[in-house]
Amino acid sequence: MTSSVDTTDNAAADFSRLPLNPAILANLALLGYTRMTPIQAASLPVALLGKDLIAQAKTGSGKTAAFALALLANLNARRFAVQAMVLCPTRELADQVTTEIRRLARAEENIKVVTLCGGVALRGQTASLEHGAHIVVGTPGRIMDHLARGHLNLEALNTLVLDEADRMLDMGFFDDIATVARQCPPERQTLLFSATYPEGIAKLSQQFMKAPQTISVQAQHEKSKIRQRWYEVKESERLHAVSLVLNHYRPVSTLAFCNTKVQCRDLVAVLRAQGFSALALYGELEQRERDQVLVQFANRSCSVLVATDVAARGLDITQLEMVINVDVTPDPEVHIHRIGRTGRADEEGWAISLASMNEMGSVGKIEQLQKAESDWHKLTELTPASKEPLTPPMRTLQIVGGRKEKIRAGDVLGALTGEAGFTREQVGKINVNEFSTYVAVDSRIANEALHKLSTGRVKGKSVKVRLLDEEA
Ligand code: ADP
Ligand code: MG
């Protein structure tokens, strides 16, 4: 059964009409979650009744909180056993989910969330499990590993979540998911969340879910916020056309989608040769490289992130002025997802698409799905808006040392605004990872900040620092 909910009704989207405890509701208000997103309004009432659920909505629509609030409602904090498990496709998505669950759970007494992903030693994770975890979040492979070694006991599990299920299927995790699901108690609630609805999802739900209700929030956007334009290009002009677009519109942050990894690499090379700050995101990057690319893009020290669809799926990137479809995607649903990355919240966004003659069939399918004709423009309309090259407002400093050294964002901010004498406004996002800390600073003070941090102290210790963009 598929249902849709009218979320234009303000009262219907109020969290307080849900059976949530008052502490959780108060915390939601503190987080600025004043109203439910459409997928939350559609799925939470069903999930909070304990029913199995398949929920589909585009990236960035708030799916994490939808399942996190449901699993927290099933949780007894005084019972020291794993009661909920979330399977995610990658470590960075697992980290995002863990962070969101912790934020939503902070109103409750000490709820322990443990992340279980590959790429780090088993021992630390085993120790965290031994100290008692209420919720585990991780990738199927690593969770299987802990199950096989007897480190993870699922007897008390009451909620199983499959997050970004489409991407897990893309990555070939069907059998791993099956192995893990079979070890969960049959008397449990299973929640499946996905941005798209490929065939494998039905197979998963038949095997591991009980009479699930399917909820889908249509992948249409409020047209006013995303302004779409199309440019016809010859194959030979395509990559250069991207720089014409950037120089004309001058967006601070742009996500450029290519259909292949080779195209991603070529585009980055072309953009860099012209002085743009561009980074590529595609499968096969090492986790550390991926982390650094995403940090630099999210903190506004890289102008253009060039990505394949699979690599960009699920990433929570805010503040994006522009999406460029360097290649037209053959799947019109994918086009809707791509352009939905811009025009979030109350911001307006540009979606610029480059199409050659032999892509016109795909353009037609997109027009059909959007029920709108394309707005075509000519490359000759694109003129540089400034003689200055387009450069990012920030630069990233990498400090050797992170959570393992107990560095906190406040320590770094303190070091920069204290003795070093910078203002708060000159410091941007601070990301503390396990072994590294990344801090964005106003590009005009980057070298000075590098010098002052290198010669000064963070948390009473001298630290190694470098500018992240200088290695390539
Ligand atoms: P998805 O999993 O659907 O891609 P996320 O769960 O990552 O989306 O949510 C995207 C962003 O929206 C996150 O930064 C999250 O904190 C925020 N968010 C989620 N729900 C709400 C809400 N009800 N009000 C405001 N912000 C929200
Ligand atoms: Mg998600």
Short mmCIF file of C-alpha atoms and ligand atoms in Angstrom, two decimals:
data_model
loop_
_atom_site.label_atom_id
_atom_site.label_comp_id
_atom_site.label_asym_id
_atom_site.label_seq_id
_atom_site.Cartn_x
_atom_site.Cartn_y
_atom_site.Cartn_z
CA MET A 1 0.00 0.00 0.00
CA THR A 2 1.34 3.41 -0.92
CA SER A 3 0.17 6.52 0.82
CA SER A 4 0.85 10.16 0.38
CA VAL A 5 0.28 12.86 2.92
CA ASP A 6 -0.68 16.46 2.47
CA THR A 7 2.12 18.29 4.23
CA THR A 8 1.06 21.75 3.16
CA ASP A 9 -1.07 21.75 6.30
CA ASN A 10 1.07 23.43 8.96
CA ALA A 11 -0.51 21.76 11.97
CA ALA A 12 -0.12 18.34 10.37
CA ALA A 13 3.63 18.91 10.16
CA ASP A 14 4.05 19.84 13.81
CA PHE A 15 6.25 17.34 15.69
CA SER A 16 4.12 17.78 18.80
CA ARG A 17 1.26 15.81 17.32
CA LEU A 18 3.48 12.72 17.42
CA PRO A 19 3.57 10.44 20.47
CA LEU A 20 7.12 11.52 21.41
CA ASN A 21 8.29 12.18 24.93
CA PRO A 22 8.50 15.83 26.03
CA ALA A 23 12.30 15.83 26.39
CA ILE A 24 12.70 14.72 22.77
CA LEU A 25 10.21 17.34 21.61
CA ALA A 26 12.01 20.09 23.53
CA ASN A 27 15.32 19.02 22.02
CA LEU A 28 13.86 19.09 18.50
CA ALA A 29 12.88 22.69 19.10
CA LEU A 30 16.42 23.46 20.30
CA LEU A 31 17.80 21.91 17.11
CA GLY A 32 15.59 24.22 15.06
CA TYR A 33 13.44 21.36 13.80
CA THR A 34 10.24 23.36 13.95
CA ARG A 35 8.28 21.34 11.43
CA MET A 36 8.48 17.85 10.05
CA THR A 37 9.77 17.47 6.53
CA PRO A 38 7.30 15.75 4.18
CA ILE A 39 8.92 12.32 4.50
CA GLN A 40 8.97 12.67 8.29
CA ALA A 41 5.30 13.68 8.39
CA ALA A 42 4.41 10.71 6.20
CA SER A 43 6.56 8.04 7.83
CA LEU A 44 6.80 8.86 11.56
CA PRO A 45 3.15 8.18 12.48
CA VAL A 46 3.42 4.72 10.89
CA ALA A 47 6.88 3.97 12.27
CA LEU A 48 5.90 5.02 15.80
CA LEU A 49 3.09 2.44 15.70
CA GLY A 50 5.82 -0.19 15.38
CA LYS A 51 4.99 -1.10 11.80
CA ASP A 52 7.51 -2.07 9.12
CA LEU A 53 8.08 0.67 6.61
CA ILE A 54 9.62 1.31 3.20
CA ALA A 55 10.21 5.05 2.84
CA GLN A 56 11.47 6.71 -0.29
CA ALA A 57 12.37 10.39 -0.60
CA LYS A 58 15.13 12.38 -2.21
CA THR A 59 18.49 13.06 -0.61
CA GLY A 60 18.40 15.82 1.97
CA SER A 61 14.76 15.32 2.87
CA GLY A 62 15.41 14.35 6.50
CA LYS A 63 15.19 10.57 6.34
CA THR A 64 17.74 10.09 9.14
CA ALA A 65 15.60 11.80 11.76
CA ALA A 66 12.59 9.85 10.53
CA PHE A 67 14.13 6.52 11.50
CA ALA A 68 16.20 7.88 14.41
CA LEU A 69 13.11 9.15 16.25
CA ALA A 70 11.40 5.81 15.66
CA LEU A 71 14.29 3.73 16.98
CA LEU A 72 14.73 6.03 19.99
CA ALA A 73 11.06 5.54 20.83
CA ASN A 74 11.67 1.77 20.96
CA LEU A 75 14.68 2.16 23.24
CA ASN A 76 15.00 1.53 26.94
CA ALA A 77 18.07 3.46 28.10
CA ARG A 78 18.33 1.47 31.31
CA ARG A 79 18.69 -1.78 29.46
CA PHE A 80 22.36 -2.19 28.55
CA ALA A 81 22.02 -4.12 25.33
CA VAL A 82 21.99 -3.37 21.62
CA GLN A 83 18.37 -2.55 20.82
CA ALA A 84 18.70 -0.86 17.43
CA MET A 85 20.99 -1.33 14.46
CA VAL A 86 21.36 0.85 11.36
CA LEU A 87 23.04 -0.54 8.25
CA CYS A 88 24.63 2.09 5.98
CA PRO A 89 26.57 1.78 2.71
CA THR A 90 29.72 3.72 3.65
CA ARG A 91 31.65 4.91 6.64
CA GLU A 92 30.95 8.56 6.04
CA LEU A 93 27.21 7.95 5.83
CA ALA A 94 27.44 5.88 9.01
CA ASP A 95 29.27 8.79 10.67
CA GLN A 96 26.57 11.22 9.56
CA VAL A 97 23.84 8.91 10.91
CA THR A 98 25.67 8.46 14.23
CA THR A 99 26.02 12.23 14.59
CA GLU A 100 22.34 12.82 13.86
CA ILE A 101 21.22 10.07 16.28
CA ARG A 102 23.42 11.53 19.02
CA ARG A 103 21.99 15.01 18.47
CA LEU A 104 18.43 13.72 18.60
CA ALA A 105 19.15 11.51 21.63
CA ARG A 106 20.95 14.07 23.74
CA ALA A 107 17.75 14.90 25.65
CA GLU A 108 17.61 11.37 27.00
CA GLU A 109 19.81 9.85 29.66
CA ASN A 110 23.13 8.49 28.44
CA ILE A 111 22.36 6.66 25.23
CA LYS A 112 25.41 5.01 23.72
CA VAL A 113 25.79 4.88 19.96
CA VAL A 114 28.70 2.93 18.47
CA THR A 115 29.86 3.13 14.85
CA LEU A 116 31.12 -0.12 13.31
CA CYS A 117 32.83 0.36 9.96
CA GLY A 118 35.82 -1.04 8.17
CA GLY A 119 39.10 0.79 7.76
CA VAL A 120 39.80 1.00 11.48
CA ALA A 121 41.03 -1.62 13.94
CA LEU A 122 38.46 -4.04 15.33
CA ARG A 123 39.82 -3.77 18.84
CA GLY A 124 38.59 -0.26 19.66
CA GLN A 125 35.14 -1.15 18.38
CA THR A 126 35.07 -4.35 20.40
CA ALA A 127 35.98 -2.38 23.52
CA SER A 128 33.17 0.12 22.84
CA LEU A 129 30.73 -2.77 22.46
CA GLU A 130 31.92 -4.29 25.72
CA HIS A 131 31.28 -1.00 27.52
CA GLY A 132 27.64 -1.33 26.48
CA ALA A 133 25.98 0.07 23.38
CA HIS A 134 22.31 0.80 22.88
CA ILE A 135 22.55 1.52 19.18
CA VAL A 136 25.02 0.34 16.56
CA VAL A 137 25.47 2.04 13.19
CA GLY A 138 27.70 0.51 10.58
CA THR A 139 28.46 -1.06 7.26
CA PRO A 140 27.23 -4.63 6.61
CA GLY A 141 30.72 -6.10 6.16
CA ARG A 142 32.12 -4.90 9.46
CA ILE A 143 28.95 -5.78 11.36
CA MET A 144 29.11 -9.31 9.91
CA ASP A 145 32.67 -9.48 11.11
CA HIS A 146 31.72 -8.59 14.69
CA LEU A 147 28.81 -11.04 14.60
CA ALA A 148 31.05 -13.85 13.36
CA ARG A 149 33.53 -13.20 16.16
CA GLY A 150 30.80 -13.13 18.76
CA HIS A 151 31.43 -9.48 19.72
CA LEU A 152 27.94 -8.32 18.90
CA ASN A 153 24.86 -9.74 20.56
CA LEU A 154 21.56 -8.94 18.86
CA GLU A 155 19.21 -10.81 21.19
CA ALA A 156 17.66 -7.59 22.50
CA LEU A 157 17.40 -5.92 19.10
CA ASN A 158 13.98 -4.43 18.40
CA THR A 159 14.67 -2.10 15.46
CA LEU A 160 16.62 -2.81 12.28
CA VAL A 161 17.14 0.05 9.84
CA LEU A 162 18.41 -0.30 6.28
CA ASP A 163 19.49 3.23 5.34
CA GLU A 164 20.31 4.32 1.79
CA ALA A 165 19.13 0.86 0.73
CA ASP A 166 19.42 1.68 -2.98
CA ARG A 167 23.07 2.52 -2.60
CA MET A 168 23.78 -0.59 -0.52
CA LEU A 169 22.26 -2.66 -3.34
CA ASP A 170 24.34 -0.74 -5.92
CA MET A 171 27.42 -1.65 -3.95
CA GLY A 172 26.54 -5.36 -3.99
CA PHE A 173 25.61 -5.69 -0.32
CA PHE A 174 22.45 -7.80 -0.82
CA ASP A 175 23.97 -10.99 0.57
CA ASP A 176 25.67 -9.21 3.45
CA ILE A 177 22.42 -7.51 4.43
CA ALA A 178 20.69 -10.90 4.26
CA THR A 179 23.32 -12.47 6.50
CA VAL A 180 22.95 -9.74 9.10
CA ALA A 181 19.15 -9.61 8.94
CA ARG A 182 18.91 -13.37 9.53
CA GLN A 183 20.72 -12.94 12.82
CA CYS A 184 18.24 -10.37 14.12
CA PRO A 185 15.31 -11.55 16.24
CA PRO A 186 12.23 -12.18 14.07
CA GLU A 187 10.10 -10.10 16.46
CA ARG A 188 11.47 -6.74 15.42
CA GLN A 189 10.56 -3.65 13.47
CA THR A 190 12.34 -3.18 10.15
CA LEU A 191 12.59 0.24 8.52
CA LEU A 192 13.98 0.67 5.03
CA PHE A 193 14.96 4.11 3.71
CA SER A 194 16.02 4.89 0.19
CA ALA A 195 16.34 7.81 -2.25
CA THR A 196 15.23 5.75 -5.24
CA TYR A 197 13.29 2.53 -5.64
CA PRO A 198 15.25 -0.03 -7.69
CA GLU A 199 14.00 -3.62 -8.13
CA GLY A 200 16.19 -5.14 -5.43
CA ILE A 201 14.22 -3.27 -2.75
CA ALA A 202 11.12 -5.41 -3.31
CA LYS A 203 13.26 -8.53 -2.98
CA LEU A 204 14.78 -7.25 0.27
CA SER A 205 11.40 -6.37 1.72
CA GLN A 206 9.83 -9.72 0.79
CA GLN A 207 12.57 -11.58 2.60
CA PHE A 208 13.09 -9.42 5.65
CA MET A 209 10.02 -7.30 6.32
CA LYS A 210 6.53 -7.98 7.64
CA ALA A 211 3.68 -6.42 5.63
CA PRO A 212 5.61 -3.17 5.17
CA GLN A 213 3.79 0.02 4.35
CA THR A 214 5.37 1.89 1.44
CA ILE A 215 5.61 5.65 1.65
CA SER A 216 6.98 7.73 -1.14
CA VAL A 217 7.38 11.46 -1.30
CA GLN A 218 7.54 12.43 -4.93
CA ALA A 219 10.80 13.70 -6.32
CA GLN A 220 9.45 17.02 -7.50
CA HIS A 221 10.85 20.33 -6.36
CA GLU A 222 9.25 23.65 -5.80
CA LYS A 223 9.99 25.05 -9.19
CA SER A 224 10.57 28.60 -8.05
CA LYS A 225 13.68 27.80 -6.02
CA ILE A 226 15.62 25.90 -8.66
CA ARG A 227 16.22 27.84 -11.83
CA GLN A 228 17.05 25.47 -14.67
CA ARG A 229 18.80 26.40 -17.87
CA TRP A 230 20.03 24.23 -20.72
CA TYR A 231 22.92 24.88 -23.07
CA GLU A 232 23.46 22.93 -26.24
CA VAL A 233 27.11 21.94 -26.69
CA LYS A 234 29.22 20.04 -29.15
CA GLU A 235 31.18 17.17 -27.58
CA SER A 236 34.42 19.08 -28.12
CA GLU A 237 33.09 22.11 -26.21
CA ARG A 238 31.59 20.35 -23.21
CA LEU A 239 34.35 20.61 -20.62
CA HIS A 240 35.32 24.14 -21.56
CA ALA A 241 31.63 25.13 -21.36
CA VAL A 242 31.74 24.32 -17.63
CA SER A 243 34.30 27.07 -17.07
CA LEU A 244 32.22 29.50 -19.16
CA VAL A 245 29.26 28.74 -16.89
CA LEU A 246 31.35 29.21 -13.73
CA ASN A 247 32.80 32.52 -14.89
CA HIS A 248 29.41 33.82 -15.93
CA TYR A 249 27.35 32.87 -12.85
CA ARG A 250 30.21 32.85 -10.32
CA PRO A 251 28.70 30.48 -7.77
CA VAL A 252 30.65 29.96 -4.54
CA SER A 253 29.94 26.21 -4.41
CA THR A 254 29.08 24.03 -7.39
CA LEU A 255 28.44 20.32 -7.64
CA ALA A 256 29.18 19.13 -11.19
CA PHE A 257 27.84 15.71 -12.18
CA CYS A 258 29.50 13.55 -14.81
CA ASN A 259 28.32 10.15 -15.99
CA THR A 260 31.74 8.52 -15.70
CA LYS A 261 34.82 8.61 -13.54
CA VAL A 262 37.01 9.35 -16.56
CA GLN A 263 34.90 12.40 -17.35
CA CYS A 264 35.25 13.55 -13.71
CA ARG A 265 39.02 13.34 -13.89
CA ASP A 266 39.18 15.11 -17.26
CA LEU A 267 36.95 17.93 -16.08
CA VAL A 268 38.98 18.49 -12.92
CA ALA A 269 42.15 18.67 -15.01
CA VAL A 270 40.58 21.22 -17.39
CA LEU A 271 39.22 23.37 -14.54
CA ARG A 272 42.48 23.32 -12.59
CA ALA A 273 44.44 24.28 -15.68
CA GLN A 274 42.23 27.37 -15.84
CA GLY A 275 42.85 28.29 -12.24
CA PHE A 276 39.66 27.00 -10.63
CA SER A 277 39.73 25.14 -7.36
CA ALA A 278 38.16 21.78 -8.25
CA LEU A 279 38.20 18.34 -6.65
CA ALA A 280 36.91 14.99 -7.89
CA LEU A 281 34.78 12.54 -5.94
CA TYR A 282 34.32 9.06 -7.37
CA GLY A 283 34.42 5.48 -6.11
CA GLU A 284 37.87 3.99 -5.51
CA LEU A 285 39.18 7.00 -3.63
CA GLU A 286 40.73 6.01 -0.33
CA GLN A 287 38.56 6.88 2.64
CA ARG A 288 41.04 9.50 3.86
CA GLU A 289 41.05 11.17 0.43
CA ARG A 290 37.25 11.18 0.32
CA ASP A 291 37.08 12.73 3.79
CA GLN A 292 39.47 15.50 2.77
CA VAL A 293 37.62 16.24 -0.47
CA LEU A 294 34.28 16.47 1.32
CA VAL A 295 35.63 18.60 4.15
CA GLN A 296 37.15 21.11 1.71
CA PHE A 297 33.99 21.35 -0.34
CA ALA A 298 31.64 21.62 2.63
CA ASN A 299 33.72 24.33 4.32
CA ARG A 300 33.85 26.41 1.13
CA SER A 301 37.53 26.09 0.37
CA CYS A 302 36.89 24.32 -2.94
CA SER A 303 34.69 25.91 -5.63
CA VAL A 304 33.72 22.86 -7.65
CA LEU A 305 33.16 19.27 -6.59
CA VAL A 306 33.05 17.01 -9.64
CA ALA A 307 31.26 13.74 -8.90
CA THR A 308 29.59 10.68 -10.30
CA ASP A 309 26.03 9.99 -9.14
CA VAL A 310 26.94 6.98 -7.05
CA ALA A 311 29.75 8.84 -5.28
CA ALA A 312 27.53 11.81 -4.40
CA ARG A 313 24.51 9.88 -3.25
CA GLY A 314 23.44 10.40 0.32
CA LEU A 315 25.90 13.15 1.09
CA ASP A 316 24.47 15.96 3.14
CA ILE A 317 25.89 19.08 1.51
CA THR A 318 24.19 22.36 2.28
CA GLN A 319 24.73 25.82 0.80
CA LEU A 320 25.09 24.88 -2.82
CA GLU A 321 24.52 27.69 -5.30
CA MET A 322 24.74 25.56 -8.42
CA VAL A 323 24.47 22.10 -9.86
CA ILE A 324 25.93 21.52 -13.31
CA ASN A 325 24.92 18.49 -15.31
CA VAL A 326 28.06 18.13 -17.36
CA ASP A 327 26.56 15.05 -19.01
CA VAL A 328 22.83 14.45 -19.29
CA THR A 329 21.85 11.40 -17.29
CA PRO A 330 19.85 8.75 -19.16
CA ASP A 331 17.64 8.26 -16.06
CA PRO A 332 15.24 11.21 -15.60
CA GLU A 333 14.77 10.40 -11.88
CA VAL A 334 18.49 10.83 -11.41
CA HIS A 335 18.27 14.27 -13.03
CA ILE A 336 15.66 15.30 -10.45
CA HIS A 337 17.88 14.08 -7.65
CA ARG A 338 20.90 15.89 -9.03
CA ILE A 339 19.26 19.27 -9.33
CA GLY A 340 17.53 18.86 -5.95
CA ARG A 341 20.95 19.37 -4.35
CA THR A 342 20.59 23.10 -4.92
CA GLY A 343 17.74 25.42 -3.98
CA ARG A 344 17.50 23.99 -0.46
CA ALA A 345 15.69 25.72 2.39
CA ASP A 346 14.98 29.30 1.42
CA GLU A 347 17.96 29.72 -0.89
CA GLU A 348 17.63 29.88 -4.63
CA GLY A 349 19.79 27.66 -6.76
CA TRP A 350 20.87 27.26 -10.35
CA ALA A 351 20.71 23.97 -12.23
CA ILE A 352 22.66 24.23 -15.46
CA SER A 353 22.67 21.36 -17.91
CA LEU A 354 24.90 20.83 -20.94
CA ALA A 355 23.43 18.67 -23.69
CA SER A 356 24.72 17.54 -27.07
CA MET A 357 22.56 16.51 -30.02
CA ASN A 358 22.83 12.82 -29.24
CA GLU A 359 21.53 13.37 -25.69
CA MET A 360 18.25 14.89 -26.84
CA GLY A 361 16.40 11.61 -26.23
CA SER A 362 17.35 11.77 -22.54
CA VAL A 363 16.41 15.46 -22.43
CA GLY A 364 12.96 14.50 -23.73
CA LYS A 365 12.48 11.96 -20.93
CA ILE A 366 13.45 14.59 -18.35
CA GLU A 367 10.95 17.06 -19.82
CA GLN A 368 8.23 14.43 -19.60
CA LEU A 369 8.96 13.67 -15.96
CA GLN A 370 9.19 17.36 -15.01
CA LYS A 371 6.15 18.18 -17.09
CA ALA A 372 7.98 21.24 -18.32
CA GLU A 373 9.82 22.27 -21.42
CA SER A 374 13.51 23.08 -21.18
CA ASP A 375 14.71 26.64 -21.17
CA TRP A 376 17.45 26.69 -23.83
CA HIS A 377 20.27 29.22 -23.93
CA LYS A 378 23.34 29.70 -26.10
CA LEU A 379 26.94 29.38 -24.97
CA THR A 380 27.63 32.74 -26.62
CA GLU A 381 25.46 34.38 -23.91
CA LEU A 382 28.03 33.38 -21.32
CA THR A 383 30.44 36.23 -20.58
CA PRO A 384 32.86 36.47 -17.66
CA ALA A 385 31.28 38.54 -14.88
CA SER A 386 34.70 39.61 -13.60
CA LYS A 387 38.31 39.66 -14.72
CA GLU A 388 39.31 38.11 -11.42
CA PRO A 389 39.45 34.32 -11.36
CA LEU A 390 36.73 32.60 -9.33
CA THR A 391 38.37 31.56 -6.07
CA PRO A 392 36.88 30.04 -2.93
CA PRO A 393 36.39 32.31 0.09
CA MET A 394 38.12 29.94 2.50
CA ARG A 395 41.19 27.72 2.71
CA THR A 396 41.61 24.61 4.82
CA LEU A 397 44.33 24.05 7.39
CA GLN A 398 44.97 20.47 8.42
CA ILE A 399 46.18 19.91 11.95
CA VAL A 400 47.77 16.55 12.71
CA GLY A 401 45.77 15.21 15.66
CA GLY A 402 42.05 14.72 16.19
CA ARG A 403 39.57 12.96 18.46
CA LYS A 404 42.23 10.43 19.43
CA GLU A 405 44.26 13.32 20.88
CA LYS A 406 41.06 14.72 22.46
CA ILE A 407 41.17 17.87 20.34
CA ARG A 408 37.84 19.67 20.24
CA ALA A 409 36.61 22.33 17.84
CA GLY A 410 36.64 24.84 20.70
CA ASP A 411 40.37 24.27 21.27
CA VAL A 412 41.17 25.19 17.68
CA LEU A 413 38.85 28.17 17.66
CA GLY A 414 40.40 29.28 20.94
CA ALA A 415 43.93 29.03 19.53
CA LEU A 416 43.02 31.11 16.48
CA THR A 417 40.99 33.78 18.24
CA GLY A 418 43.11 33.88 21.39
CA GLU A 419 46.82 34.43 21.12
CA ALA A 420 46.81 34.34 17.30
CA GLY A 421 44.44 37.31 17.36
CA PHE A 422 41.99 36.43 14.58
CA THR A 423 38.29 37.22 14.75
CA ARG A 424 35.54 34.61 14.91
CA GLU A 425 34.36 35.72 11.49
CA GLN A 426 37.70 34.79 9.93
CA VAL A 427 37.32 31.18 11.05
CA GLY A 428 34.93 28.83 9.28
CA LYS A 429 33.93 25.22 9.79
CA ILE A 430 36.04 23.06 12.07
CA ASN A 431 35.92 19.30 11.49
CA VAL A 432 37.54 17.07 14.06
CA ASN A 433 38.15 13.59 12.64
CA GLU A 434 39.78 10.69 14.35
CA PHE A 435 43.39 11.57 13.58
CA SER A 436 43.15 14.98 11.88
CA THR A 437 41.44 18.28 12.43
CA TYR A 438 40.44 20.52 9.53
CA VAL A 439 39.76 24.19 10.01
CA ALA A 440 38.57 26.58 7.33
CA VAL A 441 39.93 30.11 7.52
CA ASP A 442 39.37 33.20 5.40
CA SER A 443 41.67 32.71 2.41
CA ARG A 444 43.19 36.17 2.98
CA ILE A 445 44.62 35.14 6.35
CA ALA A 446 45.45 31.52 5.50
CA ASN A 447 49.22 31.86 5.41
CA GLU A 448 49.34 33.93 8.55
CA ALA A 449 47.05 31.49 10.35
CA LEU A 450 49.26 28.60 9.22
CA HIS A 451 52.29 30.34 10.63
CA LYS A 452 50.66 31.29 13.93
CA LEU A 453 49.20 27.84 14.54
CA SER A 454 52.50 26.14 13.66
CA THR A 455 54.44 28.28 16.11
CA GLY A 456 51.73 28.50 18.79
CA ARG A 457 49.85 25.91 20.78
CA VAL A 458 46.56 24.01 20.60
CA LYS A 459 45.41 22.61 23.96
CA GLY A 460 48.79 23.46 25.41
CA LYS A 461 50.68 21.44 22.84
CA SER A 462 52.51 22.46 19.70
CA VAL A 463 50.96 20.95 16.59
CA LYS A 464 51.87 20.14 12.99
CA VAL A 465 49.82 22.15 10.51
CA ARG A 466 49.69 22.44 6.72
CA LEU A 467 47.53 24.01 4.05
CA LEU A 468 45.50 21.20 2.57
CA ASP A 469 45.33 22.45 -1.02
CA GLU A 470 49.09 22.69 -1.45
CA GLU A 471 49.88 19.03 -1.82
CA ALA A 472 48.34 18.34 -5.24
P1 ADP B 1 18.45 12.32 3.85
O1 ADP B 1 18.88 11.13 4.68
O2 ADP B 1 17.02 12.25 3.44
O3 ADP B 1 19.37 12.55 2.68
P2 ADP B 1 19.24 13.87 6.15
O4 ADP B 1 18.61 13.03 7.17
O5 ADP B 1 20.71 13.76 5.97
O6 ADP B 1 18.55 13.64 4.74
O7 ADP B 1 18.80 15.38 6.48
C1 ADP B 1 19.26 16.49 5.74
C2 ADP B 1 19.42 17.70 6.65
O8 ADP B 1 18.16 18.19 7.12
C3 ADP B 1 20.25 17.41 7.89
O9 ADP B 1 21.22 18.44 8.02
C4 ADP B 1 19.25 17.44 9.03
O10 ADP B 1 19.87 17.86 10.23
C5 ADP B 1 18.20 18.40 8.54
N1 ADP B 1 16.82 18.14 9.04
C6 ADP B 1 16.21 16.94 9.12
N2 ADP B 1 14.95 17.07 9.57
C7 ADP B 1 14.73 18.39 9.77
C8 ADP B 1 13.60 19.17 10.23
N3 ADP B 1 12.43 18.61 10.55
N4 ADP B 1 13.76 20.52 10.29
C9 ADP B 1 14.94 21.09 9.95
N5 ADP B 1 16.04 20.42 9.53
C10 ADP B 1 15.95 19.08 9.42
MG MG B 2 20.22 9.62 4.42
#
